[in-house]
XYZ file of C-alpha atoms in Angstrom:
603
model
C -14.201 30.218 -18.917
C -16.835 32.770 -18.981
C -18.173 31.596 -21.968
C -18.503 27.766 -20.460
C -19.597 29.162 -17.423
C -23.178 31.122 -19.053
C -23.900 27.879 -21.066
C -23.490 26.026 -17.698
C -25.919 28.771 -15.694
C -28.087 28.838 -18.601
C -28.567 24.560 -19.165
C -29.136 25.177 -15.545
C -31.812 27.335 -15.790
C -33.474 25.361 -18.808
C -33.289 22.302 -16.646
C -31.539 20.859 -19.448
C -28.157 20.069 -17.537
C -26.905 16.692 -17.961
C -25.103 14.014 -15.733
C -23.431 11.376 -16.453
C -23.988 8.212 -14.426
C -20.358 5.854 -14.742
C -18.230 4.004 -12.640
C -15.779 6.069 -11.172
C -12.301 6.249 -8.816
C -13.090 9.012 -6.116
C -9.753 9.317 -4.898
C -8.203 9.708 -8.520
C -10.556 12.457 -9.044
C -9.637 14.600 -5.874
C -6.225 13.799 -6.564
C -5.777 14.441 -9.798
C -7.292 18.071 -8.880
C -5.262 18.574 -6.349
C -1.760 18.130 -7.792
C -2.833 20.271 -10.369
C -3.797 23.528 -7.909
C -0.731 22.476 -5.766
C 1.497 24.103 -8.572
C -0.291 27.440 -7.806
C -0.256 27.023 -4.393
C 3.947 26.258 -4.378
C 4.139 29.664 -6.569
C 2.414 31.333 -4.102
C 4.138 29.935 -0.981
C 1.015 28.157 0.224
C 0.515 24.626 1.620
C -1.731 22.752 -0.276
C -3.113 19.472 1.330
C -5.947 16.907 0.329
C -7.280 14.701 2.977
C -9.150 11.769 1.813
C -10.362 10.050 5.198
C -10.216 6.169 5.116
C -13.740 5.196 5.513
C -14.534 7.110 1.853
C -15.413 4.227 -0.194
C -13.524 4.976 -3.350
C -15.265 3.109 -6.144
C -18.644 4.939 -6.904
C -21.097 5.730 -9.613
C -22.128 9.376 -10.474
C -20.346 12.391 -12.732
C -17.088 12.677 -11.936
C -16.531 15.482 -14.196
C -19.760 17.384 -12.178
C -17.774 16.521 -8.857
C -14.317 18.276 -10.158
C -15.923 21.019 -11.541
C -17.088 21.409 -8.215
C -14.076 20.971 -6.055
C -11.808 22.776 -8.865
C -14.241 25.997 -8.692
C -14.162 26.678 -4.832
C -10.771 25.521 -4.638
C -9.312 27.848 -7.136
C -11.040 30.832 -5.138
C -9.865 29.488 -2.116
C -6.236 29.904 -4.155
C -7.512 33.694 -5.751
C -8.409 34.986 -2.182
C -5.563 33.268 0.238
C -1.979 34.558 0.116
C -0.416 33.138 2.942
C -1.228 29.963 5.050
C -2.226 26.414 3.689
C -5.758 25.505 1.768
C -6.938 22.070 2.545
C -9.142 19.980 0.542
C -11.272 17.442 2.788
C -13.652 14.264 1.822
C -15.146 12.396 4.742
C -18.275 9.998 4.566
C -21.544 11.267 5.844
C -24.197 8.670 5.656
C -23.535 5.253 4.551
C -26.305 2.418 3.157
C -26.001 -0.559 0.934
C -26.244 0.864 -2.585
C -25.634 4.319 -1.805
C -23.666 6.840 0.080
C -23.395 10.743 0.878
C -19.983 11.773 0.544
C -18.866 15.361 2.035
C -16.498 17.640 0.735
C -14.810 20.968 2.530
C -12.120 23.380 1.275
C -10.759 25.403 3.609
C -8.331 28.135 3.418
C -6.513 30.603 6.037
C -7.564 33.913 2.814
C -8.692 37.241 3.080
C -12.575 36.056 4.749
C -15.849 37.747 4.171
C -17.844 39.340 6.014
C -20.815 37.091 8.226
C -23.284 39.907 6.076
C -22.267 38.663 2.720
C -22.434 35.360 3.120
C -25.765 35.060 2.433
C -25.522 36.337 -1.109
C -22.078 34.661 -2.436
C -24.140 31.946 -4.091
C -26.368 34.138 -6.346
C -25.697 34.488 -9.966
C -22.896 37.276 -11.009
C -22.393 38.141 -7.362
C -19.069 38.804 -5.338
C -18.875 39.369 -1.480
C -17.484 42.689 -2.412
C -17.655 44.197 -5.489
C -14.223 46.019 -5.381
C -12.991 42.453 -5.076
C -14.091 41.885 -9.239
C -11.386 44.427 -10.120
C -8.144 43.006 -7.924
C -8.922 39.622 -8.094
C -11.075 38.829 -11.676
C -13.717 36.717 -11.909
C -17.739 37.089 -12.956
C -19.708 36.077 -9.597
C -21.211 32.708 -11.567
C -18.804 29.765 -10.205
C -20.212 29.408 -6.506
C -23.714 29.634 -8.182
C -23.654 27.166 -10.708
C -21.719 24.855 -8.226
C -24.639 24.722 -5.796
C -27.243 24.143 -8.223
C -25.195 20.890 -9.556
C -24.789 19.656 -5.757
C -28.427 20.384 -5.625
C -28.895 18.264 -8.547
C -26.884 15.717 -7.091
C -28.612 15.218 -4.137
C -26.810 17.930 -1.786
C -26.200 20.872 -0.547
C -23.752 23.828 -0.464
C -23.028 26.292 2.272
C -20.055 28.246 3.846
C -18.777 29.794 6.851
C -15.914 32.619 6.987
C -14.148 34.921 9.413
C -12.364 38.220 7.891
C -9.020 38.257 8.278
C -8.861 34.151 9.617
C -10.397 32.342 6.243
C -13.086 30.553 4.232
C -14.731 26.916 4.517
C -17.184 26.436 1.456
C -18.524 22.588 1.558
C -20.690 20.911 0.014
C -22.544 17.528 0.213
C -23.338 14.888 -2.999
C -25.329 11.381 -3.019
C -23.761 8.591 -4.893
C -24.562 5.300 -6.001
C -21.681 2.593 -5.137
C -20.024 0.356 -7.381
C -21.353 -3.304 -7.447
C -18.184 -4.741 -7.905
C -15.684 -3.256 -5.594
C -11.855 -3.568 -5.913
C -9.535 -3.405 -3.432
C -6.655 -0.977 -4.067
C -3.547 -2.525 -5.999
C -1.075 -2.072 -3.257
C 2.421 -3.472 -2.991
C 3.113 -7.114 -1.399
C 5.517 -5.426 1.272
C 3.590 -5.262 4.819
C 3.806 -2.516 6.320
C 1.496 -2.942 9.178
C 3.757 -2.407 12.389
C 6.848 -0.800 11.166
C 7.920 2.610 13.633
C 7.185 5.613 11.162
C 8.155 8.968 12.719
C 6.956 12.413 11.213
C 8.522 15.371 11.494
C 6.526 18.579 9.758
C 5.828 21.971 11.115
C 2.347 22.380 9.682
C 0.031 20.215 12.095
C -2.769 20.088 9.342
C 0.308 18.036 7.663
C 0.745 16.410 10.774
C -2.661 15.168 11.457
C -3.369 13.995 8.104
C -0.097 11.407 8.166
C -1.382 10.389 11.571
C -4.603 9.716 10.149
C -3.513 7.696 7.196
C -0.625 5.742 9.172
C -2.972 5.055 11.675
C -5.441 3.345 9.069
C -2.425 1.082 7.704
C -1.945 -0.240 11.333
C 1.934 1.635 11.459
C 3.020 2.790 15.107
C 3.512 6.387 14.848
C 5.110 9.748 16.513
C 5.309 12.674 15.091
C 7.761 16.059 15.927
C 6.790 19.654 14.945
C 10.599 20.874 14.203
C 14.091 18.946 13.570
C 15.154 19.265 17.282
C 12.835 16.965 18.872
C 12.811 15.048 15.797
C 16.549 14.056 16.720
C 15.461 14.083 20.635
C 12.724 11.737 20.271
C 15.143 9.223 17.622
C 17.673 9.565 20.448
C 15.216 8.369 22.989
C 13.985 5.435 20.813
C 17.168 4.277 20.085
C 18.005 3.824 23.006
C 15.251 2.168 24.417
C 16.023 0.073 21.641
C 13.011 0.253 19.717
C 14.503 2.807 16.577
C 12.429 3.773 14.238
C 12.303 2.209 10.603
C 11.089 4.883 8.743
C 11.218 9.180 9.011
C 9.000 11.270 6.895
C 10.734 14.899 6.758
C 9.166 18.163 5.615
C 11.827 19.970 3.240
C 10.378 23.590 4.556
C 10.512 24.073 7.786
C 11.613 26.917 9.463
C 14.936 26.896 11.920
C 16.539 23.207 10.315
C 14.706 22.279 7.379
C 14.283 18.671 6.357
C 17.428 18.505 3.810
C 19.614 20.005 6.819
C 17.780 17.235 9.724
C 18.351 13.882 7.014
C 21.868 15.008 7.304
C 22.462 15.246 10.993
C 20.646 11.473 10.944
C 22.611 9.960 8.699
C 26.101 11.255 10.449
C 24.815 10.009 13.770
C 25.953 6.286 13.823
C 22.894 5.428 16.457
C 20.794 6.660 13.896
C 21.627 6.162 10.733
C 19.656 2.556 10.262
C 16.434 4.788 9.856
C 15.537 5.258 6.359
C 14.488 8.574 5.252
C 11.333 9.790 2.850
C 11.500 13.335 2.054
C 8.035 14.984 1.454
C 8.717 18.753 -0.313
C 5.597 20.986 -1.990
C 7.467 20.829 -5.462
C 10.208 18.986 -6.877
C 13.297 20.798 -8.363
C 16.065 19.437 -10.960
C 18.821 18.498 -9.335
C 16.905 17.232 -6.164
C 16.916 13.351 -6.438
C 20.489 13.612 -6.743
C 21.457 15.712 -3.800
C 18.916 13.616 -1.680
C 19.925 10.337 -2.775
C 23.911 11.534 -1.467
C 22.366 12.883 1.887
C 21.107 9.542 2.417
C 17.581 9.684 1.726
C 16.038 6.273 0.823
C 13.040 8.429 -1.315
C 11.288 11.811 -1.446
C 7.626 12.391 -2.736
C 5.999 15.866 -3.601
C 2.876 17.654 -2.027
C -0.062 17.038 -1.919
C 0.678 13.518 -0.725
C -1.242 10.926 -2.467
C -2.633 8.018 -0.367
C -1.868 4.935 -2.476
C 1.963 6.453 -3.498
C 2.619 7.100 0.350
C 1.725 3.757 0.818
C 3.740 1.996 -2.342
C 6.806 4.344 -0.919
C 6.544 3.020 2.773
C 6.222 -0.479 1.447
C 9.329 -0.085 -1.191
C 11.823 1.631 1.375
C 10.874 -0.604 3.915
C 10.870 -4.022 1.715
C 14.520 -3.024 0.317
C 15.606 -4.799 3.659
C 14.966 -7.960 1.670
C 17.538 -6.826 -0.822
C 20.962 -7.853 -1.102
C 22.444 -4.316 -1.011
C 24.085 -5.555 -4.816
C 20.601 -5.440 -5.847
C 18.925 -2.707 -4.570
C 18.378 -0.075 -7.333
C 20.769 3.002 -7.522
C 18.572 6.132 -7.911
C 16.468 7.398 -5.131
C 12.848 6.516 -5.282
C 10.233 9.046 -6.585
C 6.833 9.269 -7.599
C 7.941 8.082 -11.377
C 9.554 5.177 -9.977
C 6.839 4.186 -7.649
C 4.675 4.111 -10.759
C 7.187 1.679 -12.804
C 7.569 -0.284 -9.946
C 3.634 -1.228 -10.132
C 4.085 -2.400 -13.534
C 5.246 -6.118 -12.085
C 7.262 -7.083 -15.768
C 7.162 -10.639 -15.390
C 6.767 -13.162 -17.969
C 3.806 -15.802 -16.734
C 3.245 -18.954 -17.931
C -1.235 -18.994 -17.462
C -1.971 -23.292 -17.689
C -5.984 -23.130 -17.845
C -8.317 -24.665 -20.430
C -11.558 -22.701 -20.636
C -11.255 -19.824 -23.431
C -13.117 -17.252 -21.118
C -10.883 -18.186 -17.832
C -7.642 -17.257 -20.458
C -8.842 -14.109 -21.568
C -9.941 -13.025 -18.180
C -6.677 -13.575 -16.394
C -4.576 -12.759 -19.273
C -6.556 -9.189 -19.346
C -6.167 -8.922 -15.962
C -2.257 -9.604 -15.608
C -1.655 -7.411 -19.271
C -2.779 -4.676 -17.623
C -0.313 -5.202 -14.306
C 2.466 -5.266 -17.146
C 2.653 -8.840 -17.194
C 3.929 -10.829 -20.200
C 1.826 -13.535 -20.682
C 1.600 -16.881 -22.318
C -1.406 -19.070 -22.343
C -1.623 -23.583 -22.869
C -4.472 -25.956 -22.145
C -3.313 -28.595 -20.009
C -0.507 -29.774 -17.801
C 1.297 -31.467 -20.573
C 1.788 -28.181 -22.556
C 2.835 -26.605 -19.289
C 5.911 -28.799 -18.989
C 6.715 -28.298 -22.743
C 6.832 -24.669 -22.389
C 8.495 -24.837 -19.095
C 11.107 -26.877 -20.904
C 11.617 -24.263 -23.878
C 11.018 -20.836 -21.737
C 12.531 -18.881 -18.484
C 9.087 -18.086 -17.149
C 8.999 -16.048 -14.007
C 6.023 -17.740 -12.224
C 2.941 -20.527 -13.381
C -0.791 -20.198 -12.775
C -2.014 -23.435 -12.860
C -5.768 -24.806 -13.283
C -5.862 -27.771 -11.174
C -8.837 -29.297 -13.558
C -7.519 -29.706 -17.218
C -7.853 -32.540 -19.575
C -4.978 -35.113 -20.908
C -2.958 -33.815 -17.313
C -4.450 -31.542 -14.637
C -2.221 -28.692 -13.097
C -1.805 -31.906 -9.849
C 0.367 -33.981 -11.967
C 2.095 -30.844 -13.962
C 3.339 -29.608 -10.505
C 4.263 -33.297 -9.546
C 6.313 -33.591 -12.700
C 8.039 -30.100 -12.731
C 9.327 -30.812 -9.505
C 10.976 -34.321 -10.380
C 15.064 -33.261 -10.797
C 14.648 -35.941 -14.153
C 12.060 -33.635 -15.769
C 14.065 -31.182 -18.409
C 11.957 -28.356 -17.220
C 14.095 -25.255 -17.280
C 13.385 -24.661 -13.168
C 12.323 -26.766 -10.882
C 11.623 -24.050 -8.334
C 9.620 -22.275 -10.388
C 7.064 -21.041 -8.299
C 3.056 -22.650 -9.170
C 0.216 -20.679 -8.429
C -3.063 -23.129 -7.938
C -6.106 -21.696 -10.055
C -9.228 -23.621 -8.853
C -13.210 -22.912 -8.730
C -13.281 -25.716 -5.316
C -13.226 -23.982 -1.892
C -13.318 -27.001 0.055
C -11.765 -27.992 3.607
C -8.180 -29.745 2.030
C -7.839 -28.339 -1.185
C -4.870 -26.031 -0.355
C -3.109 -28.705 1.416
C -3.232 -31.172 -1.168
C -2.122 -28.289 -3.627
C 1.119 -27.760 -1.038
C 1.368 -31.963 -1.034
C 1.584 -31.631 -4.764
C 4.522 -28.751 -4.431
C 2.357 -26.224 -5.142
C 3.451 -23.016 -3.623
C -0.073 -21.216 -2.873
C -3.349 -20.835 -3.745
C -5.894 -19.001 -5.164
C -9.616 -19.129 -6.080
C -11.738 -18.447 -8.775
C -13.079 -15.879 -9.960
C -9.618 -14.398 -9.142
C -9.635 -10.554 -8.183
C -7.471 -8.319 -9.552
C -6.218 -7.498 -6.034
C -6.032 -10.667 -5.014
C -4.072 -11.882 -8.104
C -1.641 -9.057 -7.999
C -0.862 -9.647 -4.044
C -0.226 -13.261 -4.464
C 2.306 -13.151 -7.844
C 4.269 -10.058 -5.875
C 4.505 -12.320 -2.684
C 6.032 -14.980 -4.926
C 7.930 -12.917 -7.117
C 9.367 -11.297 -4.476
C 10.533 -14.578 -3.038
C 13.460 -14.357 -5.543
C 15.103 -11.081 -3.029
C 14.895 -14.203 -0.590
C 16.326 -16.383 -2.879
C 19.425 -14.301 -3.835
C 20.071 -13.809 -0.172
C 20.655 -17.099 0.706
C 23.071 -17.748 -2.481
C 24.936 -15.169 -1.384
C 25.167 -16.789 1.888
C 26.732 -20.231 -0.206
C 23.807 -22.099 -0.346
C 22.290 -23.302 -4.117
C 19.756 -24.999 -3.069
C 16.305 -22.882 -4.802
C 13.805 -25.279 -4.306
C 14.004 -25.393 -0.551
C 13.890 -21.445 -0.618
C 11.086 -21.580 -2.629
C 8.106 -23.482 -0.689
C 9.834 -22.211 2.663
C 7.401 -19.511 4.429
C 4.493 -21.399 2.291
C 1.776 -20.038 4.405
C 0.894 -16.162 4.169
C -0.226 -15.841 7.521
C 2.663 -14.244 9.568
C 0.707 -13.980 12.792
C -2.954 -15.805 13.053
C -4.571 -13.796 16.413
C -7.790 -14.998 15.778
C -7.248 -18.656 15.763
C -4.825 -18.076 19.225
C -7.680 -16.042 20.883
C -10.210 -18.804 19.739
C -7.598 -21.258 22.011
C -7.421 -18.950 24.631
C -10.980 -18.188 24.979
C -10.704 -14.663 24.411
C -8.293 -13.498 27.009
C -5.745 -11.023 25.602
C -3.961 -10.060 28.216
C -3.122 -13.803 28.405
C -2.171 -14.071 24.296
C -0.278 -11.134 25.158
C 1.568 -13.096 27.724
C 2.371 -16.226 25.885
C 3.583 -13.990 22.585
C 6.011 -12.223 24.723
C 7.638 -15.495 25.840
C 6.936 -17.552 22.313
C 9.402 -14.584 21.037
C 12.087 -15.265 23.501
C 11.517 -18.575 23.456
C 12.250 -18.996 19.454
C 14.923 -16.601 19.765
C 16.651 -19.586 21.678
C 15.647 -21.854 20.094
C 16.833 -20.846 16.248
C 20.229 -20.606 18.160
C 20.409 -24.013 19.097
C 19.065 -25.127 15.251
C 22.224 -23.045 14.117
C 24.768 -25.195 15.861
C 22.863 -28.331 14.970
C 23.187 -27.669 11.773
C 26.763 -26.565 11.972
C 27.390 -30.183 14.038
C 25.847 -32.026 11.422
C 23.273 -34.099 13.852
C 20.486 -34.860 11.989
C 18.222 -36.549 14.859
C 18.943 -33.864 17.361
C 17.817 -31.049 14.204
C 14.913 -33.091 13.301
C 13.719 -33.243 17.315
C 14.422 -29.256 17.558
C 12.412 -28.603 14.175
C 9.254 -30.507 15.585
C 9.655 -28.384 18.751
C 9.398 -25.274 16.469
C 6.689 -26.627 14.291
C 4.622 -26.882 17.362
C 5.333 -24.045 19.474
C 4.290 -22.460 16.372
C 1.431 -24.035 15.681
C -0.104 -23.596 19.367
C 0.806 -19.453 19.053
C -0.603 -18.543 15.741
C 3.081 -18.060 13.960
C 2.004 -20.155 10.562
C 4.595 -19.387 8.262
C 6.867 -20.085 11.168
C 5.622 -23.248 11.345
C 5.661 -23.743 7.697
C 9.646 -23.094 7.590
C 9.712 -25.693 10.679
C 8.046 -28.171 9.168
C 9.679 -28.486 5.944
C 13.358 -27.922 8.135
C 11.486 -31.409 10.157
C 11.123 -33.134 6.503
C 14.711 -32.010 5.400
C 16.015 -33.378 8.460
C 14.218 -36.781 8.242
C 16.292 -36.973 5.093
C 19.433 -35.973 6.444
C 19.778 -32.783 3.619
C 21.871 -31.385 6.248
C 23.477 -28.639 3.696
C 19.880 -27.680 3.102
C 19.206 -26.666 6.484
C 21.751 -23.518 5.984
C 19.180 -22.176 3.348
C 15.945 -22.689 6.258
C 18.264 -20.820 9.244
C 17.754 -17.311 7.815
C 14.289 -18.246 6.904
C 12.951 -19.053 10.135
C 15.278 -15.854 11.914
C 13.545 -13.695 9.187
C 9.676 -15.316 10.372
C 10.505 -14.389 13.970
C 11.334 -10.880 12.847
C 8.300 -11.086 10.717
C 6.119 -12.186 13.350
C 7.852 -9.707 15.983
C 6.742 -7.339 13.449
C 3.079 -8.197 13.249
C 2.489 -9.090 16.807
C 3.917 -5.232 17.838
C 0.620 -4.150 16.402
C -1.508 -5.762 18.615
C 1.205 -6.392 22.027
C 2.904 -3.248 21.780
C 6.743 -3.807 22.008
């Protein structure tokens, strides 16, 4: 270290310092550093926290090895000098343009402090606040120095401020270029948006960074400083009937620890439906075991990473779409958030252009697809015939048969394709008014455009992937019938707002109004489909599904309306045993939209 640190000072010096200029994932960076430190912090009884606010764009171009040289530097002194308390690693944006952006970065700790005197001279070369501070604590004085010269010569500045006794804040300020092509993060199809999340952690630095990050994903929050009002405040929710979905424990706390409170929720029997993360500084052996038989649904280890806190909300909450036969055994972890993004489906990719393939089939290898590639419709339905793909991405313009007539002739019961419920995925460079609908016509169950996103790809094959939880639900419930299940909830839009305020002229307070009686309204309603269906009367089922269709039309609940209208077509047919399969589809878009509209409405 000392070594690498003189040929640093001296490049410095020389002016012959190099940076790289790549493309680069911010948040990896500070998180990768951070779970590294956190080790030494959990040896050392400290809480270790990153906080990443959400406005930091993450995809920029610079030296990211500069940057965690940087941030690994002041935060291991921070860890040297600190013996008690928490250290907290903090990037927020400063200034914000078009190509470029200044990011800031502070790591402060509750240590030892230094004197206001010495400040001044912590940042010259082989200097130490206090010299008698070399002998118990190590180190050559060089570190702070060389770090402010490279935020210097990255566009920033360096400074501190410090209190003996209360603790150091070192920051430091870097310009970046940002990325042309900007990715959105690969996050899970679950929603999450308006689920009840309550956290319970004595550390309010803890506290106010999940509030920050659950307040960004659009989740209703509280949060409880100790395991009595955790259980006060689940008490009081419960029975205002509004119980929270989700609790995020702290495993050290002082008086009932998290372990002790997951318990006491999962013997009371008004409280018990709440699933339970646990969040600990370390993980032990032994821990997923004892967790997963106190009834917690998951438990992640500090420092908290944004995207896995997401992935584990999404997972523990989506399991509700699981037959409980098919929810996995073990508890979920970090490790198995990680497999879980690795989607392991075999896809069936119909497109003709050469480059299109090898984009897409890049693109899906790296999601952990298996992938298999043809050139027109007609070799579609060949392999379809032959292979138990999971899902098709079809190119709507191909010679001999275009992905139109493929889907046509997949769907036809005479057609030996292996499934005719596979779920088809429109690939197509138009984005004009009507082409999604006459993909749905064609029994098409979505739609993308080209040039696909990664993001966008991955969101759309998990939301029809995950149809199959749907799927197994309702063949538990007696009915075979996977086609219907399949292009039910064909829209993705659970709740559209805009389109209702548009109607409304702006007024809220009046959208707010008719959403509160549209609920109980279609709350009726799906009762008196239930015993329509169980009568057998398909003209009085047909007349109740164009009702639905549009009530839900007029209030912005799409994939509502979706269900409704293909329960309306069903009905005109008199598939009256194929109505039992739609039921639980349209109660589950109610509860979707309930979900979504909480956001906005409140409760």
């Amino acid at each position: 270290t000392l070594i690498n640190d003189i040929l640093d000072f001296s490049k410095i010096e020389a002016g012959k310092i190099e940076f790289e200029n790549v493309e680069f994932n911010l948040r990896a960076v500070v998180e990768d550093i951070c779970d590294l430190l956190a080790m030494r912090a959990h040896e050392k009884g400290i809480d270790f926290i990153s906080e990443i606010e959400p406005s930091v764009p993450w995809r920029l171009i610079g030296d990211p090895g500069r940057v965690r040289q940087i941030i690994t530097n002041l935060a291991g002194n921070a860890l040297k000098f600190t013996s008690r308390g928490e250290i907290v690693v903090k990037t927020s944006l400063v200034k914000e343009g078009i190509d470029h952006c200044v990011l800031y970065f502070e790591v402060k700790d509750t240590g030892i402090g230094i004197n206001a005197d010495k400040i001044g001279g912590l940042f010259n070369a082989f200097t130490q606040a206090d010299a008698s501070t070399t002998r118990k604590y190590g180190g050559t004085g060089l570190g702070l120095s060389i770090s402010k010269k490279l935020a210097a010569l990255m566009g920033g500045h360096m400074g501190a401020e410090s209190e003996v006794g209360v603790g150091s804040t070192f920051w430091f300020t870097v310009s970046f270029e940002r990325a042309k092509s900007v990715e959105e993060p690969l996050w899970m199809a679950y929603h999450i948006k308006g689920i009840r999340v309550l956290t319970v952690d004595d550390n309010a630095t803890n506290r106010r960074l999940m509030s920050l990050l659950l307040d960004s994903w659009g989740i209703i929050h509280d949060e409880a400083a100790d395991g009595a009002s955790a259980l006060a405040m689940m008490r009081s929710a419960a029975g205002e009937q509004r119980p929270y979905d989700i609790s995020l424990l702290d495993m050290q706390m002082p008086g009932m620890d998290g372990e002790h409170l997951g318990r006491l929720i999962k013997d009371d029997a008004e409280l018990r439906g709440t699933r339970l993360i646990m969040m600990t500084s370390l993980g032990e052996r032994g821990d997923a075991g004892r967790l997963k038989k106190a009834g917690f649904a998951a438990y992640l280890t500090k420092p908290i990473r944004q995207s896995r806190l997401y992935d584990c909300l999404a997972l523990v909450h989506g399991m509700r779409l699981v037959p409980a036969h098919k929810r996995p055994e073990g508890i979920i972890t970090s490790h198995s958030i990680s497999e879980k993004k690795n989607l392991d489906l075999r896809i069936l990719l119909a497109e003709d252009n050469v480059t299109n393939q090898k984009v897409a089939m890049g693109i899906l290898g790296k999601m952990g697809c298996r992938i298999d590639a043809v050139a027109n419709g007609a070799e579609a339905i060949k392999a379809l015939e032959t292979v138990p793909y999971d899902l098709v991405l079809m190119d709507c313009q191909m010679p001999e048969m275009d992905g139109y007539e493929a889907t046509r002739r997949i769907r036809l019961a005479q057609t030996p394709v292996l499934s005719h419920s596979i779920p088809v995925i429109a690939m197509t460079a138009n984005a004009l008014t009507g082409d999604r609908e006459k993909c749905l016509e064609v029994g098409m169950n979505d739609y993308i455009s080209k040039p696909v996103s990664p993001g966008d790809l991955r969101n759309i094959i998990e939301k029809w992937s995950a149809k199959a939880a749907v799927k197994a639900e309702c063949v538990e419930k007696g009915t075979d019938s996977e086609d219907i299940v399949i292009k039910a909830a064909g829209s993705s839009l659970v709740f559209d707002r805009e389109g209702l305020l548009a109607r409304l002229m702006g007024d809220e307070e009046m959208a707010s109004e008719i959403v509160e009686g549209f609920i109980e309204d279609m709350a009726r309603e799906i009762e008196k489909v239930k015993k329509s269906t169980t009568e057998g009367d398909a003209a009085i089922l047909r007349r109740q599904a164009h009702t639905i269709k549009g009530a839900c039309g007029n209030v912005g609940a799409m994939a509502m309306r979706d269900t409704a209208m293909l329960m309306e077509e069903r009905a005109k047919a008199g598939a009256i045993k194929e109505m039992l399969a739609v039921t639980p589809l349209l109660e589950a878009g109610l509860s979707a939209f309930k979900d979504e509209v909480r956001s906005f409405y409140g409760s």
